XYZ file of C-alpha atoms in Angstrom:
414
model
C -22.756 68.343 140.960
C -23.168 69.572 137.406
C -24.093 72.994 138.078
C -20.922 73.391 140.534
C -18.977 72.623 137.491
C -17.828 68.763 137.784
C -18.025 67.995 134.729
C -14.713 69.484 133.194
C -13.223 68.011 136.123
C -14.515 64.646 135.395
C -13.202 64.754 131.813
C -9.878 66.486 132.980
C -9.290 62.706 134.793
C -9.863 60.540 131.675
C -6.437 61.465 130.548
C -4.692 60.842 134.204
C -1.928 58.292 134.379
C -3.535 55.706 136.682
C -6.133 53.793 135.400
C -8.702 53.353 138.317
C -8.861 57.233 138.418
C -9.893 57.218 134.575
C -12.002 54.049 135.532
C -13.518 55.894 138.276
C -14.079 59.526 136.225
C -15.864 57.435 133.387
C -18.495 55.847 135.879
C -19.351 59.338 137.170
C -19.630 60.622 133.686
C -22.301 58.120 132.961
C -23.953 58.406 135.529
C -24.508 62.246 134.822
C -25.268 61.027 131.323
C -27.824 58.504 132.390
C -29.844 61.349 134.181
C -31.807 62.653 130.754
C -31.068 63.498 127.014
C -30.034 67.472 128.326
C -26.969 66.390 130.015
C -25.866 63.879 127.924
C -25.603 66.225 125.179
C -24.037 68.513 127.084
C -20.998 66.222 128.102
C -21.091 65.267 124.601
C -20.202 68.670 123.737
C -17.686 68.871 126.407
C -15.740 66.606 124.483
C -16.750 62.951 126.233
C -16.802 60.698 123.019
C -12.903 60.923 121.916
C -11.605 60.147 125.007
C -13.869 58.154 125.764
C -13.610 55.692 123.096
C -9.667 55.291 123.327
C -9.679 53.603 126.134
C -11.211 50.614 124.418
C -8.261 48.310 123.762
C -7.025 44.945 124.466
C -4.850 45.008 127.555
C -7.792 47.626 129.192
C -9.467 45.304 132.150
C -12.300 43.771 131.687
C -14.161 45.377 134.743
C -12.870 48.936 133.266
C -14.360 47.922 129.667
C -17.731 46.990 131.111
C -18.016 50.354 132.964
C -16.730 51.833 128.808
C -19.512 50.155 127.276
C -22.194 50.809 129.797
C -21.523 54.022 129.215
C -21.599 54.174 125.674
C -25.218 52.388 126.456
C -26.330 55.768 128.434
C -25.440 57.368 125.185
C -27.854 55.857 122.937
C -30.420 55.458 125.256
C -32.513 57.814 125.341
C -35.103 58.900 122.337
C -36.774 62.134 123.382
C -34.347 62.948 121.826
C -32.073 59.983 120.567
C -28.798 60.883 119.933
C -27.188 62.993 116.737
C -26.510 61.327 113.710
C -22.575 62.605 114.121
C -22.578 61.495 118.110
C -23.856 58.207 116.647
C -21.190 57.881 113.748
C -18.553 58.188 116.532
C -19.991 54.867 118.469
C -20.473 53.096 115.238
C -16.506 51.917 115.304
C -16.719 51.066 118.846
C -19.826 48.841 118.575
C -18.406 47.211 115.794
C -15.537 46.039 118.016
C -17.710 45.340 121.051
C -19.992 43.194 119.300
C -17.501 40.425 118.846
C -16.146 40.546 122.296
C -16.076 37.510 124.189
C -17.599 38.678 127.320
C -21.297 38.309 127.757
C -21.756 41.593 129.882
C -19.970 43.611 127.398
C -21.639 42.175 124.561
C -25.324 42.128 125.821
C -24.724 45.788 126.574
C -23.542 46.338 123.116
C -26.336 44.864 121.554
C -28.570 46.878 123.893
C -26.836 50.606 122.357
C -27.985 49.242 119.146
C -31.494 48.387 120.357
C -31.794 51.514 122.001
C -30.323 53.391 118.395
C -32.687 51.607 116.348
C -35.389 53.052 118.293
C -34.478 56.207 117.703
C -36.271 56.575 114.178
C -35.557 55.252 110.112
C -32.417 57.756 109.998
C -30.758 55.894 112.535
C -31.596 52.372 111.419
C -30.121 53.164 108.447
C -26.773 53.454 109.802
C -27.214 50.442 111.931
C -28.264 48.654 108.705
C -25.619 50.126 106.728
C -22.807 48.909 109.093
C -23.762 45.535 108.929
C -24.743 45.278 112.213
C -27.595 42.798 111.493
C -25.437 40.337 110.155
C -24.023 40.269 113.511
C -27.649 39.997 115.376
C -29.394 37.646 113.561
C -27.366 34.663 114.352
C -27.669 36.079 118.505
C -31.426 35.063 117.808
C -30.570 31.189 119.177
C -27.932 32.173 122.018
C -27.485 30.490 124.842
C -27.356 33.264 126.663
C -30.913 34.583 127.432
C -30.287 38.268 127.656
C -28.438 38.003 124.448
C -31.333 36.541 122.751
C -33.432 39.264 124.275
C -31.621 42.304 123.234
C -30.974 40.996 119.951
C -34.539 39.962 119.296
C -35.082 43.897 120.108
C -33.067 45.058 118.223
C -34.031 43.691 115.103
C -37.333 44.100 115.848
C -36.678 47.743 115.788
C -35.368 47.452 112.462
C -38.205 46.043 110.679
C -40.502 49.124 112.127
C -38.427 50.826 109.342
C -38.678 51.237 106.336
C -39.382 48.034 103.462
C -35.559 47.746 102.466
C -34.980 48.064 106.174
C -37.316 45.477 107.302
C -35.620 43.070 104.019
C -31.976 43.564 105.281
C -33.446 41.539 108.266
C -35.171 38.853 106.193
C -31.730 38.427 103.903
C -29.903 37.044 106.895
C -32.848 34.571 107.688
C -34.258 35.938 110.733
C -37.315 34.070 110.137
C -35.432 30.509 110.430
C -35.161 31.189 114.242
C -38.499 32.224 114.893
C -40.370 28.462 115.350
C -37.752 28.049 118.375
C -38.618 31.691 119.864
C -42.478 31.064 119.609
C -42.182 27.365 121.024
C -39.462 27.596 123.647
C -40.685 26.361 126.788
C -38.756 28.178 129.475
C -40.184 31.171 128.196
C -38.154 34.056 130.683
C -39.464 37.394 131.152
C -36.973 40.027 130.115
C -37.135 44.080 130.461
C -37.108 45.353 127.408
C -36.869 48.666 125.664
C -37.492 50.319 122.692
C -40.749 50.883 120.414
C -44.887 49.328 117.570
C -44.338 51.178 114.010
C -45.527 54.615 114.636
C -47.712 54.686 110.948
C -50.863 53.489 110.017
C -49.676 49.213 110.625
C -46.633 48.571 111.993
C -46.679 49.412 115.919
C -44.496 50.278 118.647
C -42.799 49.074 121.859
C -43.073 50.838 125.153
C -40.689 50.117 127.904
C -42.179 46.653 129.325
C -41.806 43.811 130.473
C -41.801 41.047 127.912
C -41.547 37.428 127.023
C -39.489 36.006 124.360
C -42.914 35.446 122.593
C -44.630 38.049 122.763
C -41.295 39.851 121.723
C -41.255 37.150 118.894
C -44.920 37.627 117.939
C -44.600 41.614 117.593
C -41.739 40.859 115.470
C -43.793 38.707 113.122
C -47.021 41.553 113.109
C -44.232 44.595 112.228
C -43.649 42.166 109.244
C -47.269 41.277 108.235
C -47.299 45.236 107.583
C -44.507 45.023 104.857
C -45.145 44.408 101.448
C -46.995 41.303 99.679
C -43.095 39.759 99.245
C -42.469 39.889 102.750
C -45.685 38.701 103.814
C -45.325 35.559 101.812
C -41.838 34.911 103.718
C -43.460 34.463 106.474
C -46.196 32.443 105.010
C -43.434 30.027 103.044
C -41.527 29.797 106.630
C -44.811 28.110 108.361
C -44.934 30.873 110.740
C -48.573 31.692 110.808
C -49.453 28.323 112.190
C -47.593 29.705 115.845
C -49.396 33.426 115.512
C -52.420 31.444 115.372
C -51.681 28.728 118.236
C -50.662 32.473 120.156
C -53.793 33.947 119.111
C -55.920 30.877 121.084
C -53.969 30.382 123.815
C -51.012 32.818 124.659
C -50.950 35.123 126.990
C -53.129 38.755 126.510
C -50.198 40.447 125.601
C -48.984 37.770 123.295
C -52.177 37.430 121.749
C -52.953 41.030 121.296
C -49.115 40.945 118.947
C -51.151 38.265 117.343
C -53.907 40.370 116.934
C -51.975 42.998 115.285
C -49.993 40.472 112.995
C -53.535 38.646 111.554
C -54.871 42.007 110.840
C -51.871 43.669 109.508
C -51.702 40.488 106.906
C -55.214 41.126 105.869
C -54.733 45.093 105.090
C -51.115 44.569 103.147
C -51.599 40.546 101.831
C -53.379 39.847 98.573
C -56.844 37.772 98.554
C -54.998 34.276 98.180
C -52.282 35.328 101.181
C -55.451 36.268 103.334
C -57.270 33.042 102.637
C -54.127 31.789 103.754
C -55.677 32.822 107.463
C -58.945 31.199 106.910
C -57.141 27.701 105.907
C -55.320 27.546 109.237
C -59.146 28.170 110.783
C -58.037 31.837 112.457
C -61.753 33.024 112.865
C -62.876 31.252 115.861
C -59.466 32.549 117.960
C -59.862 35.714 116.865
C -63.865 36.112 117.087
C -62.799 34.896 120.875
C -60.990 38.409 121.357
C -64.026 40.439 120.698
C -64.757 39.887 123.874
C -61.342 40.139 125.910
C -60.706 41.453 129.148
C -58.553 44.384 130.978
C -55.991 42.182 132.181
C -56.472 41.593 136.323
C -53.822 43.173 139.063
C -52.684 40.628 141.488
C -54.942 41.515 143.983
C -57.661 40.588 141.552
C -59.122 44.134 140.423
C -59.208 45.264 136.848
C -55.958 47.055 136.164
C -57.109 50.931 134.411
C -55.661 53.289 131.837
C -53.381 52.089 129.295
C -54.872 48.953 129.796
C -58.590 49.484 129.027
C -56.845 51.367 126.060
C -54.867 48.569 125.096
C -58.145 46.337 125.236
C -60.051 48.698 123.152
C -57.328 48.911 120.462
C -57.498 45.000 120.166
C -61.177 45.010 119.772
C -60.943 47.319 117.178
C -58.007 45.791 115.681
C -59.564 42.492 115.431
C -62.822 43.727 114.117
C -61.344 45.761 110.961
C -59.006 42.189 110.608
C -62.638 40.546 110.173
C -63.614 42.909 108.037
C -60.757 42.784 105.524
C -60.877 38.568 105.825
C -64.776 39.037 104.812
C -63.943 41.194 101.773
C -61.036 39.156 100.275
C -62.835 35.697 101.320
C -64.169 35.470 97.702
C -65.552 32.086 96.863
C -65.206 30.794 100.611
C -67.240 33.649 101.899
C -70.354 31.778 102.682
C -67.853 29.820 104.223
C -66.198 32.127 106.745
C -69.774 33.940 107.653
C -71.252 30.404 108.824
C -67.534 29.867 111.184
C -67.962 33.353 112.475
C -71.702 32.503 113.524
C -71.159 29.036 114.548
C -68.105 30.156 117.048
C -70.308 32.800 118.693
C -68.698 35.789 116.824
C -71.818 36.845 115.306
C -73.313 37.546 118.447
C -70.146 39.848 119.791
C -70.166 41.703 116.461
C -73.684 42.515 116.849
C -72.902 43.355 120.892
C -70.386 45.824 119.247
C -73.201 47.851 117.861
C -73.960 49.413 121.224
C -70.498 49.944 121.959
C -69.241 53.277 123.063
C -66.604 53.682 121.174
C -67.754 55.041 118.174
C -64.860 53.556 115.674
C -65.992 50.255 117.021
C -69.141 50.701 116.907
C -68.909 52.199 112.695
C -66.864 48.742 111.693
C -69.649 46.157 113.716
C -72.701 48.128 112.183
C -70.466 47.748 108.735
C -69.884 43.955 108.869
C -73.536 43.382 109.962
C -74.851 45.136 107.187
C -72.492 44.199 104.655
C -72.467 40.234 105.455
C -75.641 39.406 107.683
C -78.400 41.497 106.266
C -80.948 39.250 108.037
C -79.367 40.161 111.151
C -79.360 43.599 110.532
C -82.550 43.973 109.709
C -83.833 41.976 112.722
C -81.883 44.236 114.967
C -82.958 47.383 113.750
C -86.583 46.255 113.594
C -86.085 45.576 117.212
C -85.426 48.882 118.208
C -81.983 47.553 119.798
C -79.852 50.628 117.434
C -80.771 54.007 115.987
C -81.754 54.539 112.536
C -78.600 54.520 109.774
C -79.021 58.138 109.192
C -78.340 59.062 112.487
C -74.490 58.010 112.602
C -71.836 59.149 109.974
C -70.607 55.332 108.763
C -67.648 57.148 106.253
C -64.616 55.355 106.877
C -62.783 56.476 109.701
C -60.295 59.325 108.647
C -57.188 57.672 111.668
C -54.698 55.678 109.358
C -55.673 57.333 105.620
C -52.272 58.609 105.487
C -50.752 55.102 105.103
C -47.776 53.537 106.731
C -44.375 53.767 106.197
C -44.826 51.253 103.494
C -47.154 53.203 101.277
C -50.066 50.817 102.896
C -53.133 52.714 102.640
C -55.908 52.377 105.675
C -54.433 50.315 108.545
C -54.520 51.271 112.478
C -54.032 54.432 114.416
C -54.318 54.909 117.985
C-alpha cells in the first residue's frame, strides 16, 4: 500500500468535507504508522502532524477523537528510534489537552504516549518534565480506573530512570504517598506494560512484559534506591522499605527480583546509617533465601530458558554484591549480621557460590568468604573443594566502573 503511493492519498482526505472520510483516512494512517519507526517518520515528513492535530476540538466525536489519540500513541511508540525532539514538541500541546479529557479511553491512551516518550531517553523526559506533565500523573497513581493507574505508574517510572532532578520532579508531587496502597492492594491485576530498568551502572530497565501493579510498584521504588543519599532517605522517612522487604520474602519472582534490585541499589548509593536501615527491618534472611532461586517454571512444568536463566543469574549476582556492601557498612553490628547470614543458611549458599560458573559470581562469594568468614575459608580451601587464590584474577569486576547516571560509582551491569 505504501510503496503504490497511498500515503499522499491518505493525507489528501484529512482535509475532505465529511468527517467519517477524515475519520476513516486517519485510522489508515496509523495503522501504516504503527508498522515500525521507518514509516512513521516518513508520514511525519509527509506532513501528518498539522493536520492531524486540528482535528482535536470540542464538537469532534468522541469515537473520531479516540481513533486521533490512538494515533498520536503510534507516534511515540516506538524507541529504536523514539521520535524527534521537534515531532515530539508538536504532540506536547495536544497531550496537554488530552490529559484532562473526561473519557477514560482517550485519557489512558494519552498517558500511554507519555509512557512510551519517557522511554525514549533523558532528552525526552525532560520535556515531559518540563511541561508539567507529572503534576498531572502523580495524582492518576490511586485511580479507579485500573489501566489508568497502570500507565501512569509507567510513566513515572520512566521518569525516575532519568536523571537526579528528573527522578526529584517525581518525588515533589509526592509520588511516594501512593506507594503503601500500590504494594498492598489486594486485587493485584496483571497489566501489559511497556517501556524500560535504568540503562547505567544501578538504575534498570523495563522490557515489554507483562506486569503487576507491584512489581511495577517495586521497580519504581529500586530506580529510586539508585538516586542520591536525599532521595534514598524519602523513601526510608515514607516507611516504604518495610513492603520491599515483605516483597522480597514472599512476592512473586519477578516482584522479588525488583526487590532485589531496590535492597542492593540502597546499599551501593545509601550511607552506612541508611544501609543499617536494611539490617533493622531483618532483610538478610529474605535475601540470603534468593541465593538460591529458581528459573521460573512454564505451565507445563519445565524450566522456562534464555532470558530467564539470565534473569536468575543477574539476581544472584545482584543479591550477592547487596551482601557484600551490607557487610562493609555494617560497622559495629557486623558480628551481628555475619551470625544472621549463617544462622538463616546463607553461609552455606555463599560458599556453594564458590564453584559457580559464572565467574562474576563466583569473584564476589570467594570475596565475602574471605573477607568475613576466614575460618570458613580456610576450611574450604584446605579441603581441596576450590583452587588456590592465585589461580583466579579477584580485581573488582571492570562492568559498572563507569557509574550511573547519578555519578554512582560501581553498581550493576548486565
Amino acid at each position: 500500500m505504501v510503496q503504490s503511493g497511498a500515503v499522499p492519498l491518505f493525507l489528501q482526505l484529512l482535509h475532505s468535507e465529511h468527517e467519517n472520510v477524515c475519520e476513516q483516512a486517519v485510522w489508515a494512517l496509523g495503522n501504516i504508522i504503527g508498522d515500525g519507526p521507518q514509516l512513521r517518520d516518513m508520514v511525519i515528513t509527509m506532513g501528518l502532524i498539522p493536520p492531524l492535530l486540528q482535528f482535536i476540538k470540542p464538537e469532534l466525536s468522541i469515537s473520531f477523537l479516540r481513533n486521533v489519540t490512538w494515533v498520536i500513541v503510534n507516534l511515540c511508540r516506538s524507541k529504536e528510534p523514539p521520535p524527534s525532539l521537534s515531532t515530539v514538541e508538536q504532540l506536547i500541546p495536544a497531550l496537554q489537552h488530552l490529559i484532562r479529557h473526561e473519557d477514560v479511553n482517550v485519557l489512558v491512551d494519552t498517558v500511554w504516549a507519555i509512557s512510551y516518550l519517557t522511554d525514549g531517553g533523558n532528552d525526552l523526559i525532560q520535556l515531559v518534565v518540563d511541561h508539567g506533565f507529572v503534576h498531572d500523573l502523580v495524582p492518576m497513581l490511586n485511580h479507579k480506573e485500573v489501566k489508568i493507574q497502570t500507565s501512569s505508574l509507567r510513566a513515572i517510572g520512566n521518569i525516575v530512570t532519568g536523571t537526579d532532578e528528573q527522578t526529584q520532579a517525581v518525588l515533589n508531587e509526592h509520588a511516594l504517598d501512593y506507594f503503601p496502597d500500590l504494594l498492598t492492594h489486594q486485587k493485584d491485576k496483571i497489566c501489559k506494560v511497556s517501556g524500560t530498568h535504568h540503562t547505567d551502572s544501578l538504575t534498570h530497565q523495563k522490557d515489554n512484559s507483562l506486569m503487576s501493579r507491584k512489581e511495577e510498584a517495586v521497580w519504581f521504588l529500586s530506580n529510586i534506591t539508585a538516586g542520591n543519599k536525599h532521595q534514598v532517605q524519602q523513601v526510608i522517612d515514607a516507611d516504604l522499605l518495610k513492603y520491599v522487604i515483605h516483597h522480597l520474602a514472599q512476592g512473586e519472582f519477578q516482584t522479588q527480583k525488583e526487590a532485589a534490585w531496590a535492597v542492593s541499589n540502597l546499599t551501593i548509593s545509601g550511607t552506612p546509617e541508611q544501609v543499617r536501615k536494611l539490617i533493622e527491618l531483618d532483610v538478610i534472611p529474605p535475601f540470603c533465601d534468593l541465593l538460591t532461586c529458581k528459573e521460573p517454571m512454564t505451565e507445563a512444568g519445565f524450566p522456562q530458558r534464555s532470558s530467564s536463566n539470565r534473569k536468575t543469574l543477574q539476581v544472584i549476582q545482584v543479591v550477592l554484591d547487596g551482601i557484600n556492601n551490607i557487610l562493609k557498612h555494617a560497622g559495629d553490628v557486623s558480628e551481628h549480621v555475619c551470625l544472621q547470614i549463617e544462622e538463616c543458611g546463607g553461609l552455606d549458599k555463599i560458599e556453594a557460590l564458590q564453584n559457580h560458573t559464572n565467574d562474576e559470581i563466583y569473584k564476589v562469594a570467594y570475596d565475602i568468604i574471605e573477607r568475613y568468614f576466614p575460618d570458613m575459608g580456610e576450611d574450604v580451601t584446605s579441603s581441596g573443594d576450590v583452587m588456590q587464590q592465585e589461580s583466579f584474577n579477584f580485581a573488582p569486576p571492570a562492568a559498572g566502573a563507569q557509574g550511573g547516571a547519578n555519578g554512582q560509582p560501581g553498581g550493576f551491569s548486565f
